[in-house]
XYZ file of N, CA, C and O in Angstrom:
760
model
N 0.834 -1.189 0.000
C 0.000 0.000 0.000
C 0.874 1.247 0.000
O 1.890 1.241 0.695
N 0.517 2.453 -0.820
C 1.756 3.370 -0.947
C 0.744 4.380 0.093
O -0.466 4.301 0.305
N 1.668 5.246 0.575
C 1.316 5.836 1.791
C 2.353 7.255 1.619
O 3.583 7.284 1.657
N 1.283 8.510 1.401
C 1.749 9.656 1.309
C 2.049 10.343 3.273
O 1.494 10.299 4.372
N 2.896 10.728 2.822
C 3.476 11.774 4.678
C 3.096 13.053 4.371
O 3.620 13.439 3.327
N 2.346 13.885 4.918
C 2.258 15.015 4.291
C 1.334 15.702 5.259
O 0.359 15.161 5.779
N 1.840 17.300 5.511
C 1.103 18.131 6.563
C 0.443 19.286 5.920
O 1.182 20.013 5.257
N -0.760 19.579 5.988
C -1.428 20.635 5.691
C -0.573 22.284 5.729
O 0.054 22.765 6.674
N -0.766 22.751 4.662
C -0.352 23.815 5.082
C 1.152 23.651 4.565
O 2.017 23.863 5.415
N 1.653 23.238 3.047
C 3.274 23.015 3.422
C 3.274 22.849 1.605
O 2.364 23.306 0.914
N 3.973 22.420 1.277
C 4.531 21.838 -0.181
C 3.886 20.447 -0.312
O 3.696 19.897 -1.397
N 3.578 19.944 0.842
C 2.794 18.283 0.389
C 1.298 18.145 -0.189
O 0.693 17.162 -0.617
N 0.878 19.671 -0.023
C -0.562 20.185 -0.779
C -0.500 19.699 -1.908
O -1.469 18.971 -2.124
N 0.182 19.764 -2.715
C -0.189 19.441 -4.369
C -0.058 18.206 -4.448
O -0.770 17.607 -5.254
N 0.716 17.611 -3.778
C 1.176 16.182 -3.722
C -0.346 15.695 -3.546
O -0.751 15.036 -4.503
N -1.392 15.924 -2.359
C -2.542 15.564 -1.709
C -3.169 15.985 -3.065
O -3.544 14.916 -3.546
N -3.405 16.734 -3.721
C -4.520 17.461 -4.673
C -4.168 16.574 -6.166
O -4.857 16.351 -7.162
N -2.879 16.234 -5.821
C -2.712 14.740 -7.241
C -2.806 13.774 -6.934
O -3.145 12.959 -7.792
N -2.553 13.280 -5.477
C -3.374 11.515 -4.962
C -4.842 12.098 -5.484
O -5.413 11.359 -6.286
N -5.515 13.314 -5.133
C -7.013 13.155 -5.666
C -7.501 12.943 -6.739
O -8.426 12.179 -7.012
N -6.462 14.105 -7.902
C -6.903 14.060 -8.977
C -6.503 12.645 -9.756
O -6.855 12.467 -10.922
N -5.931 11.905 -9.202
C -5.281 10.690 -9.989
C -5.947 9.433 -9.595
O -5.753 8.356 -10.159
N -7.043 9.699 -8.221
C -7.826 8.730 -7.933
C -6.862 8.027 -7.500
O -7.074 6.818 -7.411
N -5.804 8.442 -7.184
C -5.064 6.847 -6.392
C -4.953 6.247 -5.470
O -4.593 7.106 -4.666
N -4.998 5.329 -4.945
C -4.851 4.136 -3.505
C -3.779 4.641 -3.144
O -2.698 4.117 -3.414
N -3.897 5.717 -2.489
C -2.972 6.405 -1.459
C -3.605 6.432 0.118
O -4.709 6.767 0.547
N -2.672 6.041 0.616
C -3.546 6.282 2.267
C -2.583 7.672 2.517
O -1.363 7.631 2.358
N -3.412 9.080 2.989
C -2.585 9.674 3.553
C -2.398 10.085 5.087
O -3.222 10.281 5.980
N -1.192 10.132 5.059
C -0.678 10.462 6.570
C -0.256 11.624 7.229
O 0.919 11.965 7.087
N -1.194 12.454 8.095
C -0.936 13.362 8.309
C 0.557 13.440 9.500
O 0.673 12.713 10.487
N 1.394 14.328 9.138
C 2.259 14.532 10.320
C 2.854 15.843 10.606
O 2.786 16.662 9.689
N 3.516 16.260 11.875
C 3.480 17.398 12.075
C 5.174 17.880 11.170
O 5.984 16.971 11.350
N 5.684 18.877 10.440
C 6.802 19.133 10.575
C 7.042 20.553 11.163
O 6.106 21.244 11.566
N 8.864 21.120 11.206
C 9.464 22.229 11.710
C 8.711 23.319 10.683
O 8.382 22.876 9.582
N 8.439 24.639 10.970
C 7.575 25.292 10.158
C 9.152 26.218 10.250
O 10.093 26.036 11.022
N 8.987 27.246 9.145
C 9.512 28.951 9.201
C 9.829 29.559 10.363
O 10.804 30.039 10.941
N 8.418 29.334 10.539
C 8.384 30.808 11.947
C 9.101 29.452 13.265
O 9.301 29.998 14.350
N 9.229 28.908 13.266
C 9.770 27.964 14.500
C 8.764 27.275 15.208
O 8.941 26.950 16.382
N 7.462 26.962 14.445
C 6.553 26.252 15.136
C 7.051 25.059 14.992
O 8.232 24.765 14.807
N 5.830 24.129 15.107
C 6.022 22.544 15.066
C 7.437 21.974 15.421
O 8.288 22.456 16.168
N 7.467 20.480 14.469
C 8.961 20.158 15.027
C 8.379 18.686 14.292
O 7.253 18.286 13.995
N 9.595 18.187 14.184
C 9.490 16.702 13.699
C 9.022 15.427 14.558
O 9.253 15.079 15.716
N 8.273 14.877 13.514
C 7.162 13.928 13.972
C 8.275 12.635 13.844
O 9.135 12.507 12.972
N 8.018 11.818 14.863
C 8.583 10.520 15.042
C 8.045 9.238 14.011
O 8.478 8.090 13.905
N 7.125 9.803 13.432
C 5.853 9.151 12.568
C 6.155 9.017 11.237
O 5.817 8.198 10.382
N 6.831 9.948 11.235
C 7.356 10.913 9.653
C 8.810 9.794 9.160
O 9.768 9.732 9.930
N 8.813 9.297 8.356
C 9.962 7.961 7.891
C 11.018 9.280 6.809
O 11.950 8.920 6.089
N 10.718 10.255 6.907
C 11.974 11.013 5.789
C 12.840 11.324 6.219
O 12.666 12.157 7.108
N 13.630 11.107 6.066
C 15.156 10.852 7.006
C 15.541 12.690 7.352
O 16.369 12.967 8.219
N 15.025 13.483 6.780
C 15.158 15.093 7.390
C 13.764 15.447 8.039
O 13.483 16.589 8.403
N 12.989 14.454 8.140
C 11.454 15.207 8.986
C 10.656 15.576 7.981
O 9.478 15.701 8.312
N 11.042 15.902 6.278
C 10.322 16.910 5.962
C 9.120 15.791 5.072
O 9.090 14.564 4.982
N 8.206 16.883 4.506
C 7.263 16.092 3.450
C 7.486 17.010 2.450
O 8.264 17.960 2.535
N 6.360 16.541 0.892
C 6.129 15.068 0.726
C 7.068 14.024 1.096
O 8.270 14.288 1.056
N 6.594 12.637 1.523
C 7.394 11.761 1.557
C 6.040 10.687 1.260
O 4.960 10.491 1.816
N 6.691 10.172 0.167
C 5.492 8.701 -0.372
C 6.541 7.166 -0.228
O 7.573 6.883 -0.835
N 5.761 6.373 0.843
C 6.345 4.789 0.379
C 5.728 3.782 -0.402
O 4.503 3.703 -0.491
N 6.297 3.217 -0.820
C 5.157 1.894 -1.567
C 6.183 0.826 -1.385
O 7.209 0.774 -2.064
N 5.754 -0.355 -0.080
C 6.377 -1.270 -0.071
C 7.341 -0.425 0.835
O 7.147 0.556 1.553
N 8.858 -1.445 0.423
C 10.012 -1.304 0.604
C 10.357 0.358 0.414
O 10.829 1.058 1.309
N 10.075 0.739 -0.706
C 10.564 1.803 -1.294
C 10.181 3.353 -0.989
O 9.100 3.589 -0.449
N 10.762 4.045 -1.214
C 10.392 5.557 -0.805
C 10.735 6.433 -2.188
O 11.658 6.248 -2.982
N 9.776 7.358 -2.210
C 10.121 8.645 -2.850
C 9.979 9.825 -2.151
O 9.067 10.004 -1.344
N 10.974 10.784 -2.459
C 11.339 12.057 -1.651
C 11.256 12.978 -2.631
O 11.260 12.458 -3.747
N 11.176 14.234 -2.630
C 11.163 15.651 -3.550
C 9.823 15.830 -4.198
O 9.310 14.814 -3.731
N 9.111 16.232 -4.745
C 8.177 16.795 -5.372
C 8.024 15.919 -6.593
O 7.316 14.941 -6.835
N 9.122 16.748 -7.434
C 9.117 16.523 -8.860
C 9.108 14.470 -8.977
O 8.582 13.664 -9.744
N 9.888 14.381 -7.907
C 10.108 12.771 -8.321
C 8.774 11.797 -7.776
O 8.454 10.757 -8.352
N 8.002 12.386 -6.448
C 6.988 12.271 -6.307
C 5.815 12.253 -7.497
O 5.240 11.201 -7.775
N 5.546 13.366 -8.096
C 5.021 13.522 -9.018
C 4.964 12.603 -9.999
O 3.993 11.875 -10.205
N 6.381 12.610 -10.865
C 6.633 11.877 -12.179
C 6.290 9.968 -11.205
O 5.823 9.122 -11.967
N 6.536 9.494 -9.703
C 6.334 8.097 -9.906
C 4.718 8.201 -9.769
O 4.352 7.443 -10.666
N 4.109 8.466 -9.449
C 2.478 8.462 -9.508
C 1.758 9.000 -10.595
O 0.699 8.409 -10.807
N 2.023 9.985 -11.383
C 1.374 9.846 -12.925
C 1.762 8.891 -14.173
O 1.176 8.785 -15.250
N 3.342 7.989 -13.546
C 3.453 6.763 -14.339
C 2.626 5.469 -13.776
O 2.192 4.644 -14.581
N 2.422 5.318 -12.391
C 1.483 4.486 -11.952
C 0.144 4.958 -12.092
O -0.701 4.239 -11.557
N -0.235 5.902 -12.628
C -1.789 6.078 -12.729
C -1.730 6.854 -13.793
O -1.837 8.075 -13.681
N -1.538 6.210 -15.044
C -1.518 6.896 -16.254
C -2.749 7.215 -17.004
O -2.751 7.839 -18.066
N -4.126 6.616 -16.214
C -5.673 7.094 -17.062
C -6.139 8.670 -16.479
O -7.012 9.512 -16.687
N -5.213 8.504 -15.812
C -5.668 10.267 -15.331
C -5.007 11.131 -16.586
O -5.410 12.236 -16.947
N -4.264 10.632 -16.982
C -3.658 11.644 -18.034
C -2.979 13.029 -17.755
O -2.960 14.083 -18.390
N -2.318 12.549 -16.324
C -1.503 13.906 -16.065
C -0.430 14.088 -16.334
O -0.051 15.218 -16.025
N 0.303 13.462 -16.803
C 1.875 13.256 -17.339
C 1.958 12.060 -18.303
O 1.567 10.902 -18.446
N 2.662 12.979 -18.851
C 2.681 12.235 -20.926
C 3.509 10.845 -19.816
O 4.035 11.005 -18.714
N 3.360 9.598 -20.584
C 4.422 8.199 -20.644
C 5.229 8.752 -21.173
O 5.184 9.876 -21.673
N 6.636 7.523 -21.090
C 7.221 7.232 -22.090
C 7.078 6.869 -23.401
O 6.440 5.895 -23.801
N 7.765 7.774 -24.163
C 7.315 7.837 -25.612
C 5.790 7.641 -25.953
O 5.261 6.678 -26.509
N 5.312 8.611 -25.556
C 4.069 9.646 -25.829
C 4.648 11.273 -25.737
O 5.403 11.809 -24.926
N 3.832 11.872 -27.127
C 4.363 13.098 -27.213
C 4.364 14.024 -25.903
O 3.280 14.132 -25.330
N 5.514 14.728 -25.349
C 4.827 16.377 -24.585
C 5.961 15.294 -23.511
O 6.443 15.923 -22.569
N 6.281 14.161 -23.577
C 7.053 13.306 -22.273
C 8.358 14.374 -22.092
O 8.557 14.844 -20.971
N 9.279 14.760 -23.267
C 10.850 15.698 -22.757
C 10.123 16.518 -21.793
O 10.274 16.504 -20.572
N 9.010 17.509 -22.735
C 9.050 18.489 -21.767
C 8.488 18.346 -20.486
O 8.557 19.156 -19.562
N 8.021 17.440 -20.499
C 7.245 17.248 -19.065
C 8.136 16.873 -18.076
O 7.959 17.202 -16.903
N 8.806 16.404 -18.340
C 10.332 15.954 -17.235
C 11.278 17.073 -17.482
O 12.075 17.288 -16.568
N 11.336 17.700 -18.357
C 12.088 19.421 -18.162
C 11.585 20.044 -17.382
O 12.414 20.812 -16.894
N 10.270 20.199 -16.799
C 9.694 20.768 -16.353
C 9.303 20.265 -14.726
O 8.861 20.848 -13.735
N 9.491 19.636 -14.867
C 9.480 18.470 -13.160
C 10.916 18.603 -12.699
O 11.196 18.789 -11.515
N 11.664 18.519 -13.498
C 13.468 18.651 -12.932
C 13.214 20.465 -12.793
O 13.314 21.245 -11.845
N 12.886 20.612 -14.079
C 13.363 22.570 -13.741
C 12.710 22.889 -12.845
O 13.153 23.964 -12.439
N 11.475 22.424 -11.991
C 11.514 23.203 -10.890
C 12.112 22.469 -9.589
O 11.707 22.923 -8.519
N 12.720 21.752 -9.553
C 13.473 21.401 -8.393
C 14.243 21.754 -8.469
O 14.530 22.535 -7.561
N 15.086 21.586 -9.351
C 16.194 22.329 -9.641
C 17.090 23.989 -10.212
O 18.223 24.387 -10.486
N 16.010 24.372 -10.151
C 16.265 26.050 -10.944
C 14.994 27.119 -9.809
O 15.384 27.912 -8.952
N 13.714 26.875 -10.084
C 12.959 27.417 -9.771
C 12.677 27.441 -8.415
O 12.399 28.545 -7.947
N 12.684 26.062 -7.349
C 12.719 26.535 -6.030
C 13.620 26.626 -5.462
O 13.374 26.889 -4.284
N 15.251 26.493 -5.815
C 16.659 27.489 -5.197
C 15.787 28.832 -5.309
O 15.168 29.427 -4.427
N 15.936 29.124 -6.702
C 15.620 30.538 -6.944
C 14.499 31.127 -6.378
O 14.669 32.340 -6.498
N 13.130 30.844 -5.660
C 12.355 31.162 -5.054
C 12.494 31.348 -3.718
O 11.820 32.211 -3.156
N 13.429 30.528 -2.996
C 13.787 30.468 -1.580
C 15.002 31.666 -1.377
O 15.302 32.155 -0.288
N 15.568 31.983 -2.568
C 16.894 32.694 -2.332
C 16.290 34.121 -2.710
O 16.867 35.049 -2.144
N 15.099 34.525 -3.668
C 14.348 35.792 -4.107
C 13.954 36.277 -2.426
O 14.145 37.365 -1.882
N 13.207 34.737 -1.760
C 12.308 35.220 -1.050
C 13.196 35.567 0.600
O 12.640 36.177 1.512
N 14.626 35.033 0.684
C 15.546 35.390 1.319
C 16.334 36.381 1.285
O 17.206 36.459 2.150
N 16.223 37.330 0.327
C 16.983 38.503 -0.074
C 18.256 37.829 -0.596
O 19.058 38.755 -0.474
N 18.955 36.783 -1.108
C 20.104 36.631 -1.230
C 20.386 36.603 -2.479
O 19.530 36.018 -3.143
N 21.324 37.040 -3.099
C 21.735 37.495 -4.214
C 23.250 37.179 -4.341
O 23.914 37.399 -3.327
N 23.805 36.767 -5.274
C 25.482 36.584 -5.419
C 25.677 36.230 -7.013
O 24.779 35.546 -7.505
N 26.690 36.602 -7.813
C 27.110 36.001 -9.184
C 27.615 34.299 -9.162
O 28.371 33.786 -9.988
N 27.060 33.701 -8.143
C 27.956 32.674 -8.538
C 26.126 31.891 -8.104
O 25.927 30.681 -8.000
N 25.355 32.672 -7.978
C 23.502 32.120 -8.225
C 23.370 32.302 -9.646
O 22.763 31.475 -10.326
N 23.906 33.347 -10.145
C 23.380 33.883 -11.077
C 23.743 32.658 -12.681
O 23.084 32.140 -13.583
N 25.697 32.721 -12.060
C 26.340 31.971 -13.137
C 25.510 30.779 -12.825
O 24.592 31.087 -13.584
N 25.138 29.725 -12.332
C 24.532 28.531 -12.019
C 23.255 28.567 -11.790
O 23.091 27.490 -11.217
N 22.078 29.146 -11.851
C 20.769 28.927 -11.944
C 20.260 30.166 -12.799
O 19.280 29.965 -13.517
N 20.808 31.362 -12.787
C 20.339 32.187 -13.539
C 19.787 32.815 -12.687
O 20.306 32.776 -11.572
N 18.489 33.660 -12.877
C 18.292 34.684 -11.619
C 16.471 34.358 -11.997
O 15.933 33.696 -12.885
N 15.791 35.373 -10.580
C 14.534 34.950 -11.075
C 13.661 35.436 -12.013
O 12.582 34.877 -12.210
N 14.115 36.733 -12.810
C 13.644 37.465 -14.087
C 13.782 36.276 -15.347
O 12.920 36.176 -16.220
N 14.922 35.460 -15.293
C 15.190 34.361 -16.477
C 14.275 33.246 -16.303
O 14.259 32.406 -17.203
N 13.449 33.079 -15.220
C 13.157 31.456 -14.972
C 11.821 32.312 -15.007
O 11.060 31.437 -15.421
N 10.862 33.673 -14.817
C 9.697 33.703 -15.211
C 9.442 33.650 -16.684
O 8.475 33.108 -17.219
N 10.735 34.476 -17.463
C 10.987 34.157 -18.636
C 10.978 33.193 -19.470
O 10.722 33.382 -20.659
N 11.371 31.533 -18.765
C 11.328 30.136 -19.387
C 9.922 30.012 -18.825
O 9.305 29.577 -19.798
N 9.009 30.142 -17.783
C 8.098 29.908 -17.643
C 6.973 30.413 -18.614
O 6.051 29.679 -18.970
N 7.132 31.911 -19.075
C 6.189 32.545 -19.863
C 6.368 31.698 -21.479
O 5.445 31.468 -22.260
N 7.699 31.374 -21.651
C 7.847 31.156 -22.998
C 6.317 30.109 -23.627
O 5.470 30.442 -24.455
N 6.454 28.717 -22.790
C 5.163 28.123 -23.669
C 3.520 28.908 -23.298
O 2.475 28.716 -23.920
N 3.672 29.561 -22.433
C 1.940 30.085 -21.541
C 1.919 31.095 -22.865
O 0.948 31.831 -22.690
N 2.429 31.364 -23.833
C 2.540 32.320 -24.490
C 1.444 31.906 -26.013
O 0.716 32.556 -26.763
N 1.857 30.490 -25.884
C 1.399 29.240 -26.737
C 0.447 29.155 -26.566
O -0.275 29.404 -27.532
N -0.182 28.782 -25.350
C -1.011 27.432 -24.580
C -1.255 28.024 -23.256
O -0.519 28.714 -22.550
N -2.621 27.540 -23.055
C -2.904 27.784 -21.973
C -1.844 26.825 -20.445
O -1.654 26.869 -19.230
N -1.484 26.116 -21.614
C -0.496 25.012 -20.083
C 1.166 24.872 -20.422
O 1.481 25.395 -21.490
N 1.729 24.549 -20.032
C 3.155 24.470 -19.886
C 3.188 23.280 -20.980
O 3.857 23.497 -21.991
N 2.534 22.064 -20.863
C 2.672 21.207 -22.256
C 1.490 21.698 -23.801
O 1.090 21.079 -24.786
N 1.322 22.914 -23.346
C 0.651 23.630 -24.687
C -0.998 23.730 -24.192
O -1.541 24.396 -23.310
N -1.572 22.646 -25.290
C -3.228 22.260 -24.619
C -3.431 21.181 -23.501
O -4.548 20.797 -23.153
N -2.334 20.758 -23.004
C -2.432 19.531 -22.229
C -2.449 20.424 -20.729
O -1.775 21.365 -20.308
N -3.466 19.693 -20.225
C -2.433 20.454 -18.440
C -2.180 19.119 -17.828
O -2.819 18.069 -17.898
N -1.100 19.430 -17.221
C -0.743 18.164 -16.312
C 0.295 18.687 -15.073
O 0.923 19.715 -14.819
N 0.087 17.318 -14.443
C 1.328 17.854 -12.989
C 2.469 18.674 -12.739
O 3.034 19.003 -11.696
N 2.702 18.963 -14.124
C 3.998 19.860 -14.477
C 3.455 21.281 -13.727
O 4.118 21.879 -12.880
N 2.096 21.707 -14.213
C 1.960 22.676 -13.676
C 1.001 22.542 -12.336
O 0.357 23.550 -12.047
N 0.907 21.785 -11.790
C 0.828 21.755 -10.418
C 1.694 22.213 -9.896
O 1.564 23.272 -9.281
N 2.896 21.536 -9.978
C 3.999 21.682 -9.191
C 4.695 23.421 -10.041
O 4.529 24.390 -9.300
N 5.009 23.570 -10.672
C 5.760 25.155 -10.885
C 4.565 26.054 -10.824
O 4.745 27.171 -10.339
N 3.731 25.826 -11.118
C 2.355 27.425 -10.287
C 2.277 27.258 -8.946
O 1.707 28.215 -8.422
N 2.564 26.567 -8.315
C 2.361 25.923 -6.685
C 2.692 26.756 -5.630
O 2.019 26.941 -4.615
N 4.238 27.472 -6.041
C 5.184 28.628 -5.092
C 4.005 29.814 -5.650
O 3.881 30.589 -4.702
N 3.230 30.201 -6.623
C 2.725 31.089 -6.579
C 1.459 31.250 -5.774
O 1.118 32.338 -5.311
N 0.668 29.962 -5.599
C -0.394 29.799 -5.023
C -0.091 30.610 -3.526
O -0.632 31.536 -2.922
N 1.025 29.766 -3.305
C 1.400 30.149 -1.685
C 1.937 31.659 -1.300
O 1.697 32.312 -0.284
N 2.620 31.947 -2.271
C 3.357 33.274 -1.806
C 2.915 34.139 -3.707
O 3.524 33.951 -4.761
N 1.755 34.980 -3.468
C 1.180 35.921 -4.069
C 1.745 36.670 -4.947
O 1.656 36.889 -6.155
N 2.586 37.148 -3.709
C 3.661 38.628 -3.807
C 4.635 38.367 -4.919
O 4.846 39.223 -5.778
N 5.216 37.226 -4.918
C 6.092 36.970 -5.930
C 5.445 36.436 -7.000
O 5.462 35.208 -6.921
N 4.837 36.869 -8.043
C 4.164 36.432 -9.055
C 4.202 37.559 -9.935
O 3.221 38.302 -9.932
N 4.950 37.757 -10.519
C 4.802 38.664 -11.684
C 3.253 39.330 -12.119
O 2.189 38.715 -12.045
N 3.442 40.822 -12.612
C 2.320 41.268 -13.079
C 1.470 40.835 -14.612
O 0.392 41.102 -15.143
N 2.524 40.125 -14.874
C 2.109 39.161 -16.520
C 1.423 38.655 -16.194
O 1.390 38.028 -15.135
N 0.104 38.813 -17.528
C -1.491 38.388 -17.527
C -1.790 37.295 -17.613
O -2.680 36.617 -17.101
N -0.333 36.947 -18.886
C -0.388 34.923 -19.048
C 0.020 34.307 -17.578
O -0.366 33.184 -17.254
N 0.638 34.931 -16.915
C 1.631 34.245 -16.009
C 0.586 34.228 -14.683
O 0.663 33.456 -13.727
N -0.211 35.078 -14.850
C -1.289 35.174 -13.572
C -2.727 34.079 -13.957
O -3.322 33.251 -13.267
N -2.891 34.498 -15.235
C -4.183 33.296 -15.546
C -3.903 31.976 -15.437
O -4.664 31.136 -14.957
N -2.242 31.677 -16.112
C -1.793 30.352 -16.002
C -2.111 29.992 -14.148
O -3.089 29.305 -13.853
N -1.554 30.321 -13.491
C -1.786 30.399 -11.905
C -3.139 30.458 -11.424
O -3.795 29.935 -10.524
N -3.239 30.922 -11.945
C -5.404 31.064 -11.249
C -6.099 29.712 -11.633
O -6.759 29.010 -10.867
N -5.740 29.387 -13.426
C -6.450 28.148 -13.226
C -5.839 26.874 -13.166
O -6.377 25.778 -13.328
N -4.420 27.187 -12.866
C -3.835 25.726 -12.145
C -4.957 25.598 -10.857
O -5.836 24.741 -10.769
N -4.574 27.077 -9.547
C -5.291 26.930 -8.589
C -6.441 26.515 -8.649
O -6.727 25.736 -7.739
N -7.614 26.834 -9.725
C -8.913 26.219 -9.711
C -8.972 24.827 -9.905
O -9.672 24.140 -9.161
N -8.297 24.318 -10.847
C -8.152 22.896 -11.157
C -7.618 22.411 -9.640
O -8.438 21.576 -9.258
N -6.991 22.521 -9.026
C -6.202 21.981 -7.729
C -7.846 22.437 -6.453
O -8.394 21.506 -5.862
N -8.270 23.672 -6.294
C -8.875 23.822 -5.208
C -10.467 22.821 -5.610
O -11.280 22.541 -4.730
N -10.609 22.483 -6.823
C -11.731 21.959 -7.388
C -11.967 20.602 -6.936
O -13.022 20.110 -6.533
N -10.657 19.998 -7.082
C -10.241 18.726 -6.293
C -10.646 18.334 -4.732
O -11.188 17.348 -4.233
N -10.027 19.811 -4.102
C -10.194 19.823 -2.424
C -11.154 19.920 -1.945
O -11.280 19.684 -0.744
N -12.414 20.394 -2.904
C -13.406 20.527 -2.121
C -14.327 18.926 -2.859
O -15.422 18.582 -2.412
């Protein structure tokens, strides 16, 4: 039985709003983690070797991070049609887009939203004017990041906007794209 870890109120939200939308045999598990402001604290309950969530097991096995979360549950529940297969069209970008935001987009969101700034962010992720820039490029297209398709891709990179407002560019594509990720996601929750 695969079994999501995940606390209200955190990054394991979308994770919860794609066990829904994917209909999957997920049992989820609520647990407490360390917040920002210095609330909470790590749950003994919680199997992720840093406390944090998402954290999904199935069996033996574990998945950790978002993006990798993501991509193993829209390959195990592929009639939802949220992430292209293998070799089905829209698959590169959809895994460009699951890596680029683990890797580019939430450094760069945590370090915008930290004041920290240095050339050696800049030489290696680029800054965050370039990554709304790769984001606008397909919304420019398409209402979704894989064009007419929407899928988990944009769960997960509209997600930091859901939560933190302020940082969301005044671009019209870049705000509608965000509004109806959020509707598609809050449509689920209720």
């Amino acid at each position: 039985m695969r079994t999501l870890y995940h606390s209200p109120r955190s990054r394991s939200d979308t994770i919860v709003a794609l066990v829904r939308m994917l209909s999957a045999d997920v049992a989820l598990r609520e647990v407490t983690i360390a917040r920002q402001d210095g609330t909470g604290g790590r749950d003994p309950a919680n199997p992720h070797p840093e406390g944090k969530v998402p954290y999904l097991t199935d069996g033996d096995e574990a998945v950790r991070e978002r993006g990798a979360i993501i991509l193993y549950l829209t390959d195990a529940y592929p009639a939802a049609g949220l992430g292209p297969l293998a070799g089905e069209p829209g698959r590169a970008d959809y895994l460009s887009w699951l890596f680029y935001y683990q890797g580019i987009m939430e450094p760069l969101l945590i370090l915008k939203w930290a004041n920290v700034d240095h050339s050696a962010i800049a030489a290696g992720l680029r800054d965050f004017d370039t990554m709304i820039e790769r984001l606008l490029e397909p919304l420019r297209h398409g209402p979704w990041l894989l064009g007419e398709r929407f899928s988990a891709a944009d769960m997960l990179c509209s997600s930091p906007f859901l939560w933190f407002a302020e940082m969301l560019p005044e671009d019209p594509a870049l705000r509608d794209w965000v509004a109806r990720c959020g509707e598609r996601m809050s449509a689920v929750a209720a």
